[in-house]
Coordinates of C-alpha atoms in Angstrom, one line a residue:
Chain C
Q1 CA -0.8 14.0 -5.5
S2 CA 0.8 14.9 -2.2
A3 CA 1.0 12.4 0.6
L4 CA -1.8 12.6 3.1
T5 CA -0.8 14.2 6.4
Q6 CA -0.5 12.1 9.5
P7 CA 1.1 12.9 12.9
A8 CA 4.6 11.5 13.0
S9 CA 4.0 9.9 16.3
V10 CA 1.4 9.2 18.9
S11 CA 1.6 7.4 22.2
G12 CA -0.7 5.9 24.9
S13 CA -0.7 3.7 27.9
P14 CA -2.1 0.2 27.9
G15 CA -5.9 0.3 28.1
Q16 CA -6.1 3.8 26.8
S17 CA -7.5 5.0 23.5
I18 CA -5.7 6.9 20.8
T19 CA -6.7 8.5 17.6
I20 CA -4.5 8.9 14.5
S21 CA -5.6 11.6 12.0
C22 CA -5.1 11.5 8.2
T23 CA -5.7 14.8 6.5
G24 CA -6.0 15.1 2.8
T25 CA -7.9 17.4 0.4
S26 CA -11.2 17.7 -1.4
S27 CA -9.6 15.8 -4.2
D28 CA -8.9 12.6 -2.2
V29 CA -10.1 12.0 1.3
G30 CA -12.9 14.6 1.0
S31 CA -14.3 13.2 -2.2
Y32 CA -14.3 9.4 -1.6
N33 CA -15.3 7.0 1.1
L34 CA -12.3 4.9 0.0
V35 CA -10.0 5.3 2.9
S36 CA -8.1 2.4 4.3
W37 CA -5.7 1.9 7.2
Y38 CA -2.7 -0.4 7.5
Q39 CA -0.6 -1.5 10.4
Q40 CA 3.1 -2.3 9.9
H41 CA 5.4 -4.0 12.3
P42 CA 9.2 -3.6 11.7
G43 CA 10.4 -5.8 8.8
K44 CA 6.9 -7.0 7.9
A45 CA 4.5 -6.2 5.1
P46 CA 1.6 -3.9 6.0
K47 CA -1.5 -5.5 7.4
F48 CA -4.9 -4.3 6.3
M49 CA -7.0 -3.0 9.2
I50 CA -9.8 -0.8 8.0
Y51 CA -11.4 -0.2 4.6
E52 CA -14.0 2.1 3.1
V53 CA -13.5 4.5 6.0
N54 CA -15.0 2.4 8.8
K55 CA -15.3 -1.2 7.8
R56 CA -13.2 -3.9 9.5
P57 CA -12.1 -7.0 7.6
S58 CA -12.7 -10.3 9.3
G59 CA -10.1 -11.1 11.9
V60 CA -9.3 -7.5 12.8
S61 CA -10.1 -6.7 16.4
N62 CA -13.1 -4.4 17.1
R63 CA -10.8 -2.3 19.1
F64 CA -9.9 -0.7 15.8
S65 CA -12.3 1.7 14.2
G66 CA -12.3 4.3 11.5
S67 CA -14.2 7.5 10.7
K68 CA -14.1 10.5 8.4
S69 CA -15.1 14.1 8.6
G70 CA -14.6 16.4 5.6
N71 CA -11.0 16.0 4.4
T72 CA -9.8 14.2 7.5
A73 CA -10.0 10.5 8.3
S74 CA -9.2 9.0 11.6
L75 CA -8.2 5.7 13.1
T76 CA -9.1 5.0 16.7
I77 CA -7.6 2.2 18.7
S78 CA -9.3 1.5 22.0
G79 CA -8.0 -0.6 24.9
L80 CA -4.4 -0.2 23.7
Q81 CA -2.3 -3.3 23.9
A82 CA 1.5 -3.8 23.7
E83 CA 1.1 -5.5 20.3
D84 CA -0.5 -2.5 18.8
E85 CA 2.8 -0.7 18.8
A86 CA 3.6 -0.3 15.1
D87 CA 3.5 2.1 12.3
Y88 CA 0.1 3.0 10.9
Y89 CA -0.7 4.3 7.4
C90 CA -3.8 5.7 5.8
C91 CA -4.5 5.4 2.1
S92 CA -7.1 7.2 0.0
H93 CA -8.4 7.1 -3.5
A94 CA -7.2 10.3 -5.3
G95 CA -9.2 10.1 -8.5
S96 CA -8.3 8.8 -12.0
S97 CA -7.5 5.3 -10.6
T98 CA -4.8 6.6 -8.4
W99 CA -4.2 6.2 -4.7
V100 CA -2.1 8.1 -2.1
F101 CA -0.8 7.0 1.3
G102 CA -0.2 9.1 4.3
G103 CA 3.3 9.7 5.7
G104 CA 2.8 7.2 8.5
T105 CA 2.4 7.4 12.3
K106 CA 4.5 5.6 14.8
L107 CA 2.4 4.4 17.7
T108 CA 4.2 3.8 21.0
V109 CA 2.6 2.0 23.8
L110 CA 4.1 3.3 27.0
Chain N
Q21 CA -4.3 -20.0 -0.8
V22 CA -3.4 -16.7 -2.3
Q23 CA 0.3 -16.1 -2.8
L24 CA 2.3 -13.3 -4.4
V25 CA 5.9 -14.3 -4.9
Q26 CA 8.3 -11.5 -6.0
S27 CA 11.6 -11.7 -7.7
G28 CA 14.8 -11.3 -5.7
A29 CA 16.9 -8.4 -4.6
E30 CA 18.6 -6.2 -7.2
V31 CA 21.5 -3.9 -7.2
K32 CA 21.6 -1.3 -10.0
K33 CA 23.7 1.7 -11.0
P34 CA 22.3 5.1 -11.3
G35 CA 20.6 5.6 -14.7
A36 CA 19.9 1.9 -15.1
S37 CA 16.4 0.2 -15.2
V38 CA 15.1 -2.5 -13.0
K39 CA 12.2 -5.0 -13.6
V40 CA 10.5 -6.6 -10.6
S41 CA 8.2 -9.5 -11.1
C42 CA 5.2 -10.7 -9.0
K43 CA 3.9 -14.2 -9.6
A44 CA 0.3 -14.7 -8.4
S45 CA -1.3 -18.0 -7.4
G46 CA -4.3 -19.3 -5.6
Y47 CA -6.9 -17.2 -7.4
T48 CA -8.1 -16.2 -10.8
F49 CA -5.4 -13.8 -11.9
T50 CA -7.4 -11.7 -14.2
T51 CA -10.1 -10.9 -11.6
Y52 CA -8.2 -8.7 -9.3
Y53 CA -6.2 -5.5 -9.9
M54 CA -2.6 -5.4 -8.8
H55 CA -0.9 -2.4 -7.2
W56 CA 2.8 -1.5 -6.7
V57 CA 3.8 0.2 -3.5
R58 CA 7.3 1.0 -2.4
Q59 CA 9.0 1.8 0.9
A60 CA 12.4 3.5 1.1
P61 CA 14.6 2.6 4.2
G62 CA 13.0 4.1 7.3
Q63 CA 10.4 5.8 5.3
G64 CA 6.7 5.5 4.6
L65 CA 4.6 3.6 2.0
E66 CA 4.4 5.2 -1.4
W67 CA 1.8 4.2 -4.0
M68 CA 3.3 3.8 -7.5
G69 CA 0.7 2.4 -9.8
I70 CA -1.9 -0.2 -10.7
I71 CA -2.6 -2.6 -13.5
N72 CA -5.8 -4.4 -14.5
P73 CA -4.6 -7.9 -15.3
S74 CA -7.6 -8.5 -17.5
S75 CA -7.3 -5.6 -19.9
G76 CA -3.7 -4.6 -19.2
S77 CA -4.8 -1.0 -18.5
T78 CA -2.6 0.9 -16.1
S79 CA -2.5 4.1 -14.0
Y80 CA 0.5 5.6 -12.3
A81 CA 1.2 8.2 -9.6
Q82 CA 2.2 11.5 -11.2
K83 CA 5.6 11.3 -9.6
F84 CA 6.5 8.2 -11.6
Q85 CA 4.8 9.1 -14.9
G86 CA 7.3 8.4 -17.7
R87 CA 9.6 6.3 -15.6
V88 CA 7.4 3.4 -14.5
T89 CA 5.8 0.7 -16.6
T90 CA 3.7 -2.1 -15.4
T91 CA 2.8 -5.1 -17.6
R92 CA 1.3 -8.5 -17.1
D93 CA 1.6 -12.0 -18.6
T94 CA -1.7 -13.8 -18.2
S95 CA -0.1 -17.1 -19.3
T96 CA 2.1 -17.2 -16.2
S97 CA -0.1 -15.1 -13.9
T98 CA 2.8 -12.6 -13.4
V99 CA 2.8 -8.9 -13.2
Y100 CA 5.9 -6.8 -13.8
M101 CA 7.0 -3.3 -12.7
E102 CA 9.8 -1.7 -14.5
L103 CA 11.4 1.5 -13.2
S104 CA 13.9 3.4 -15.4
S105 CA 16.4 6.2 -15.0
L106 CA 17.2 4.9 -11.5
R107 CA 18.6 7.3 -8.9
S108 CA 19.8 6.7 -5.3
E109 CA 16.4 7.9 -4.0
D110 CA 14.8 4.9 -5.7
T111 CA 16.5 2.6 -3.2
A112 CA 13.5 0.9 -1.5
V113 CA 11.6 -2.3 -1.0
Y114 CA 9.1 -2.7 -3.8
Y115 CA 5.8 -4.5 -3.0
C116 CA 3.1 -5.9 -5.2
A117 CA -0.3 -5.8 -3.5
R118 CA -3.5 -7.4 -4.7
D119 CA -6.6 -5.3 -4.6
Q120 CA -9.3 -7.0 -2.6
A121 CA -12.4 -6.1 -4.7
P122 CA -13.0 -8.3 -7.7
G123 CA -13.1 -6.4 -11.0
E124 CA -12.4 -3.0 -9.6
S125 CA -9.9 -0.8 -7.8
S126 CA -10.8 -0.5 -4.2
G127 CA -7.4 0.4 -2.8
Y128 CA -7.3 -2.1 0.0
Y129 CA -4.8 -4.9 0.1
L130 CA -5.1 -8.0 2.0
Y131 CA -2.4 -9.8 0.1
W132 CA 1.1 -8.5 -0.4
G133 CA 4.2 -9.9 -2.0
Q134 CA 7.2 -10.4 0.2
G135 CA 8.9 -7.3 -1.1
T136 CA 11.9 -6.9 -3.4
L137 CA 14.8 -4.7 -2.2
V138 CA 16.2 -2.6 -5.0
T139 CA 19.4 -0.8 -4.2
V140 CA 20.7 1.9 -6.5
S141 CA 24.4 2.6 -5.9
S142 CA 27.4 3.5 -8.0

């Protein structure tokens, strides 16, 4: 159960789009459509943004979208806004009722 | 409204154990699985384990097998996470997080506890 691999940092200008990747293995991301994404601002609990690869809970902006191809899931944020600056984490089912998070990606809005 | 209220900060010596509680309210306690997630200072989220409050069945990350125990008390709607043989690397904020899907483990968490800081220091 190794952590999923995410880029340490990504950046973009307001209005642009960015994509954060989350690479696992055929034992986790590749085997299950149970990938979720979380946004975390400093000192706060994580906020649930995407579930089951590409579903958005109510209240989450449609600027956030998710996808998956093979062992890699992705989170895309379009129309970047200053308040999107945060840490982002992916999470995947890893079999046998276990779950694994990614290492996290720091998004900077330039 | 759903609330998860965790116990207060703890300071422990290396080798000791810590038990963190998470009291749930605002929903039927036995319907939703509860996960434990921790975050070391300046580090990422780390999944530790899960408990089915209805049956008491548990599952843990391999890394914590043998050192972590999660239990529940249905009479008080409280889940507990006990971590033993503490070392400095266990210094972290520990969160309980309620699974969103009733009766199953879906791995997405809308509701989180406020976090409990556990500091391990000699």
